[in-house]
């Protein structure tokens, strides 16, 4: 949703509120499309002496994937945003400001705002649970559901070195 802030900026000390659902169906990153289960955004704008106050709240649930076993993980975002932007700075008027990519030519894009704020709070690692066992690299079975019959030769690298030396010794 695009919100035209030009009237708000020219008429000093007025406020404007926006209460809307997130329009995007998916949160797209690195070629992945994570579906939104729900998403709401609520923003209060206030402009005084060329300073735009933005008080926003984003509540969203995104269905992501566990990094280890690839099962669905619901990530909840409850973001409180509070900022004051000096609209007299020329960069903002033309949309050249990197810090506020959601404002361009006095137009505020709620979708860009939501994307930007969730992006900065995206967890580094997504796990279904702390001790997720992941998938078997051989058969792909989810090891949280029980072990598989694949042989897992986990040789300690120090031991294998030892073995090499031992084998060499035997050859002599
Ligand atoms: Zn997992
Ligand atoms: Zn297996």
PDB file of N, CA and C in Angstrom, residues 120-167:
ATOM      1  N   UNK A 120      15.768  -7.150   8.536  1.00  0.00           N
ATOM      2  CA  UNK A 120      16.815  -6.826   9.506  1.00  0.00           C
ATOM      3  C   UNK A 120      16.704  -7.668  10.778  1.00  0.00           C
ATOM      4  N   UNK A 121      15.554  -8.302  10.962  1.00  0.00           N
ATOM      5  CA  UNK A 121      15.358  -9.111  12.175  1.00  0.00           C
ATOM      6  C   UNK A 121      15.290 -10.604  11.888  1.00  0.00           C
ATOM      7  N   UNK A 122      15.619 -10.962  10.677  1.00  0.00           N
ATOM      8  CA  UNK A 122      15.581 -12.369  10.300  1.00  0.00           C
ATOM      9  C   UNK A 122      16.619 -13.157  11.104  1.00  0.00           C
ATOM     10  N   UNK A 123      16.225 -14.273  11.700  1.00  0.00           N
ATOM     11  CA  UNK A 123      17.214 -15.015  12.492  1.00  0.00           C
ATOM     12  C   UNK A 123      18.301 -15.603  11.600  1.00  0.00           C
ATOM     13  N   UNK A 124      19.525 -15.670  12.147  1.00  0.00           N
ATOM     14  CA  UNK A 124      20.651 -16.221  11.399  1.00  0.00           C
ATOM     15  C   UNK A 124      20.417 -17.694  11.115  1.00  0.00           C
ATOM     16  N   UNK A 125      19.809 -18.347  12.087  1.00  0.00           N
ATOM     17  CA  UNK A 125      19.602 -19.775  11.970  1.00  0.00           C
ATOM     18  C   UNK A 125      18.162 -20.089  12.327  1.00  0.00           C
ATOM     19  N   UNK A 126      17.519 -20.917  11.528  1.00  0.00           N
ATOM     20  CA  UNK A 126      16.158 -21.326  11.827  1.00  0.00           C
ATOM     21  C   UNK A 126      16.189 -22.814  12.145  1.00  0.00           C
ATOM     22  N   UNK A 127      15.763 -23.151  13.351  1.00  0.00           N
ATOM     23  CA  UNK A 127      15.736 -24.559  13.743  1.00  0.00           C
ATOM     24  C   UNK A 127      14.351 -24.893  14.288  1.00  0.00           C
ATOM     25  N   UNK A 128      13.869 -26.118  13.994  1.00  0.00           N
ATOM     26  CA  UNK A 128      12.559 -26.528  14.510  1.00  0.00           C
ATOM     27  C   UNK A 128      12.648 -26.739  16.016  1.00  0.00           C
ATOM     28  N   UNK A 129      13.827 -27.155  16.477  1.00  0.00           N
ATOM     29  CA  UNK A 129      14.126 -27.262  17.900  1.00  0.00           C
ATOM     30  C   UNK A 129      15.640 -27.252  18.049  1.00  0.00           C
ATOM     31  N   UNK A 130      16.090 -26.872  19.224  1.00  0.00           N
ATOM     32  CA  UNK A 130      17.526 -26.705  19.469  1.00  0.00           C
ATOM     33  C   UNK A 130      18.349 -27.931  19.066  1.00  0.00           C
ATOM     34  N   UNK A 131      17.821 -29.122  19.397  1.00  0.00           N
ATOM     35  CA  UNK A 131      18.598 -30.341  19.158  1.00  0.00           C
ATOM     36  C   UNK A 131      18.077 -31.106  17.943  1.00  0.00           C
ATOM     37  N   UNK A 132      17.643 -30.386  16.934  1.00  0.00           N
ATOM     38  CA  UNK A 132      17.157 -31.050  15.722  1.00  0.00           C
ATOM     39  C   UNK A 132      18.273 -31.936  15.167  1.00  0.00           C
ATOM     40  N   UNK A 133      17.909 -33.182  14.849  1.00  0.00           N
ATOM     41  CA  UNK A 133      18.920 -34.134  14.392  1.00  0.00           C
ATOM     42  C   UNK A 133      19.177 -34.046  12.894  1.00  0.00           C
ATOM     43  N   UNK A 134      18.309 -33.329  12.186  1.00  0.00           N
ATOM     44  CA  UNK A 134      18.528 -33.142  10.753  1.00  0.00           C
ATOM     45  C   UNK A 134      18.164 -34.347   9.918  1.00  0.00           C
ATOM     46  N   UNK A 135      18.624 -34.343   8.678  1.00  0.00           N
ATOM     47  CA  UNK A 135      18.314 -35.425   7.744  1.00  0.00           C
ATOM     48  C   UNK A 135      19.526 -36.322   7.574  1.00  0.00           C
ATOM     49  N   UNK A 136      19.280 -37.600   7.297  1.00  0.00           N
ATOM     50  CA  UNK A 136      20.389 -38.504   6.997  1.00  0.00           C
ATOM     51  C   UNK A 136      20.959 -38.090   5.651  1.00  0.00           C
ATOM     52  N   UNK A 137      22.262 -37.857   5.563  1.00  0.00           N
ATOM     53  CA  UNK A 137      22.853 -37.425   4.289  1.00  0.00           C
ATOM     54  C   UNK A 137      22.762 -38.500   3.208  1.00  0.00           C
ATOM     55  N   UNK A 138      22.508 -39.753   3.612  1.00  0.00           N
ATOM     56  CA  UNK A 138      22.449 -40.828   2.615  1.00  0.00           C
ATOM     57  C   UNK A 138      21.045 -41.056   2.087  1.00  0.00           C
ATOM     58  N   UNK A 139      20.074 -41.300   3.008  1.00  0.00           N
ATOM     59  CA  UNK A 139      18.725 -41.645   2.553  1.00  0.00           C
ATOM     60  C   UNK A 139      17.738 -40.501   2.693  1.00  0.00           C
ATOM     61  N   UNK A 140      18.134 -39.427   3.375  1.00  0.00           N
ATOM     62  CA  UNK A 140      17.261 -38.269   3.490  1.00  0.00           C
ATOM     63  C   UNK A 140      16.190 -38.388   4.549  1.00  0.00           C
ATOM     64  N   UNK A 141      16.242 -39.446   5.342  1.00  0.00           N
ATOM     65  CA  UNK A 141      15.238 -39.610   6.385  1.00  0.00           C
ATOM     66  C   UNK A 141      15.399 -38.544   7.462  1.00  0.00           C
ATOM     67  N   UNK A 142      14.257 -38.055   7.942  1.00  0.00           N
ATOM     68  CA  UNK A 142      14.281 -37.099   9.035  1.00  0.00           C
ATOM     69  C   UNK A 142      14.638 -37.858  10.321  1.00  0.00           C
ATOM     70  N   UNK A 143      15.819 -37.607  10.827  1.00  0.00           N
ATOM     71  CA  UNK A 143      16.327 -38.379  11.961  1.00  0.00           C
ATOM     72  C   UNK A 143      15.638 -38.035  13.280  1.00  0.00           C
ATOM     73  N   UNK A 144      14.773 -37.008  13.257  1.00  0.00           N
ATOM     74  CA  UNK A 144      13.971 -36.708  14.445  1.00  0.00           C
ATOM     75  C   UNK A 144      12.871 -37.756  14.608  1.00  0.00           C
ATOM     76  N   UNK A 145      12.519 -38.404  13.495  1.00  0.00           N
ATOM     77  CA  UNK A 145      11.471 -39.430  13.521  1.00  0.00           C
ATOM     78  C   UNK A 145      12.049 -40.810  13.841  1.00  0.00           C
ATOM     79  N   UNK A 146      13.318 -40.898  14.125  1.00  0.00           N
ATOM     80  CA  UNK A 146      13.959 -42.184  14.409  1.00  0.00           C
ATOM     81  C   UNK A 146      15.148 -42.369  13.498  1.00  0.00           C
ATOM     82  N   UNK A 147      16.033 -43.291  13.850  1.00  0.00           N
ATOM     83  CA  UNK A 147      17.238 -43.456  13.050  1.00  0.00           C
ATOM     84  C   UNK A 147      16.957 -44.345  11.839  1.00  0.00           C
ATOM     85  N   UNK A 148      17.831 -44.307  10.875  1.00  0.00           N
ATOM     86  CA  UNK A 148      17.678 -45.128   9.675  1.00  0.00           C
ATOM     87  C   UNK A 148      18.717 -46.246   9.730  1.00  0.00           C
ATOM     88  N   UNK A 149      18.753 -47.051   8.679  1.00  0.00           N
ATOM     89  CA  UNK A 149      19.672 -48.185   8.693  1.00  0.00           C
ATOM     90  C   UNK A 149      20.973 -47.916   7.938  1.00  0.00           C
ATOM     91  N   UNK A 150      21.143 -46.655   7.572  1.00  0.00           N
ATOM     92  CA  UNK A 150      22.366 -46.338   6.827  1.00  0.00           C
ATOM     93  C   UNK A 150      23.572 -46.458   7.743  1.00  0.00           C
ATOM     94  N   UNK A 151      24.652 -46.865   7.116  1.00  0.00           N
ATOM     95  CA  UNK A 151      25.893 -46.938   7.874  1.00  0.00           C
ATOM     96  C   UNK A 151      26.464 -45.535   7.949  1.00  0.00           C
ATOM     97  N   UNK A 152      26.802 -45.141   9.101  1.00  0.00           N
ATOM     98  CA  UNK A 152      27.413 -43.827   9.196  1.00  0.00           C
ATOM     99  C   UNK A 152      28.822 -43.973   9.743  1.00  0.00           C
ATOM    100  N   UNK A 153      29.758 -44.045   8.798  1.00  0.00           N
ATOM    101  CA  UNK A 153      31.147 -44.227   9.193  1.00  0.00           C
ATOM    102  C   UNK A 153      31.699 -42.887   9.615  1.00  0.00           C
ATOM    103  N   UNK A 154      31.655 -42.657  10.890  1.00  0.00           N
ATOM    104  CA  UNK A 154      32.177 -41.390  11.387  1.00  0.00           C
ATOM    105  C   UNK A 154      33.545 -41.640  11.996  1.00  0.00           C
ATOM    106  N   UNK A 155      34.550 -41.540  11.148  1.00  0.00           N
ATOM    107  CA  UNK A 155      35.912 -41.764  11.635  1.00  0.00           C
ATOM    108  C   UNK A 155      36.467 -40.452  12.141  1.00  0.00           C
ATOM    109  N   UNK A 156      36.964 -40.510  13.309  1.00  0.00           N
ATOM    110  CA  UNK A 156      37.617 -39.357  13.899  1.00  0.00           C
ATOM    111  C   UNK A 156      38.825 -39.023  13.020  1.00  0.00           C
ATOM    112  N   UNK A 157      38.929 -37.792  12.507  1.00  0.00           N
ATOM    113  CA  UNK A 157      40.053 -37.457  11.623  1.00  0.00           C
ATOM    114  C   UNK A 157      41.410 -37.764  12.246  1.00  0.00           C
ATOM    115  N   UNK A 158      41.529 -37.660  13.571  1.00  0.00           N
ATOM    116  CA  UNK A 158      42.811 -37.951  14.231  1.00  0.00           C
ATOM    117  C   UNK A 158      43.096 -39.459  14.149  1.00  0.00           C
ATOM    118  N   UNK A 159      42.017 -40.250  14.314  1.00  0.00           N
ATOM    119  CA  UNK A 159      42.147 -41.695  14.259  1.00  0.00           C
ATOM    120  C   UNK A 159      42.557 -42.163  12.861  1.00  0.00           C
ATOM    121  N   UNK A 160      41.986 -41.503  11.816  1.00  0.00           N
ATOM    122  CA  UNK A 160      42.293 -41.940  10.457  1.00  0.00           C
ATOM    123  C   UNK A 160      43.758 -41.678  10.125  1.00  0.00           C
ATOM    124  N   UNK A 161      44.280 -40.606  10.664  1.00  0.00           N
ATOM    125  CA  UNK A 161      45.710 -40.283  10.492  1.00  0.00           C
ATOM    126  C   UNK A 161      46.553 -41.403  11.096  1.00  0.00           C
ATOM    127  N   UNK A 162      46.151 -41.786  12.252  1.00  0.00           N
ATOM    128  CA  UNK A 162      46.792 -42.852  12.996  1.00  0.00           C
ATOM    129  C   UNK A 162      46.787 -44.131  12.169  1.00  0.00           C
ATOM    130  N   UNK A 163      45.651 -44.367  11.541  1.00  0.00           N
ATOM    131  CA  UNK A 163      45.468 -45.574  10.755  1.00  0.00           C
ATOM    132  C   UNK A 163      46.405 -45.581   9.543  1.00  0.00           C
ATOM    133  N   UNK A 164      46.531 -44.387   8.918  1.00  0.00           N
ATOM    134  CA  UNK A 164      47.432 -44.255   7.767  1.00  0.00           C
ATOM    135  C   UNK A 164      48.852 -44.658   8.150  1.00  0.00           C
ATOM    136  N   UNK A 165      49.285 -44.137   9.257  1.00  0.00           N
ATOM    137  CA  UNK A 165      50.635 -44.419   9.744  1.00  0.00           C
ATOM    138  C   UNK A 165      50.782 -45.918   9.994  1.00  0.00           C
ATOM    139  N   UNK A 166      49.742 -46.466  10.573  1.00  0.00           N
ATOM    140  CA  UNK A 166      49.739 -47.890  10.902  1.00  0.00           C
ATOM    141  C   UNK A 166      49.844 -48.732   9.629  1.00  0.00           C
ATOM    142  N   UNK A 167      49.071 -48.350   8.587  1.00  0.00           N
ATOM    143  CA  UNK A 167      49.077 -49.069   7.327  1.00  0.00           C
ATOM    144  C   UNK A 167      50.437 -48.995   6.637  1.00  0.00           C
TER     145      UNK A 167
END
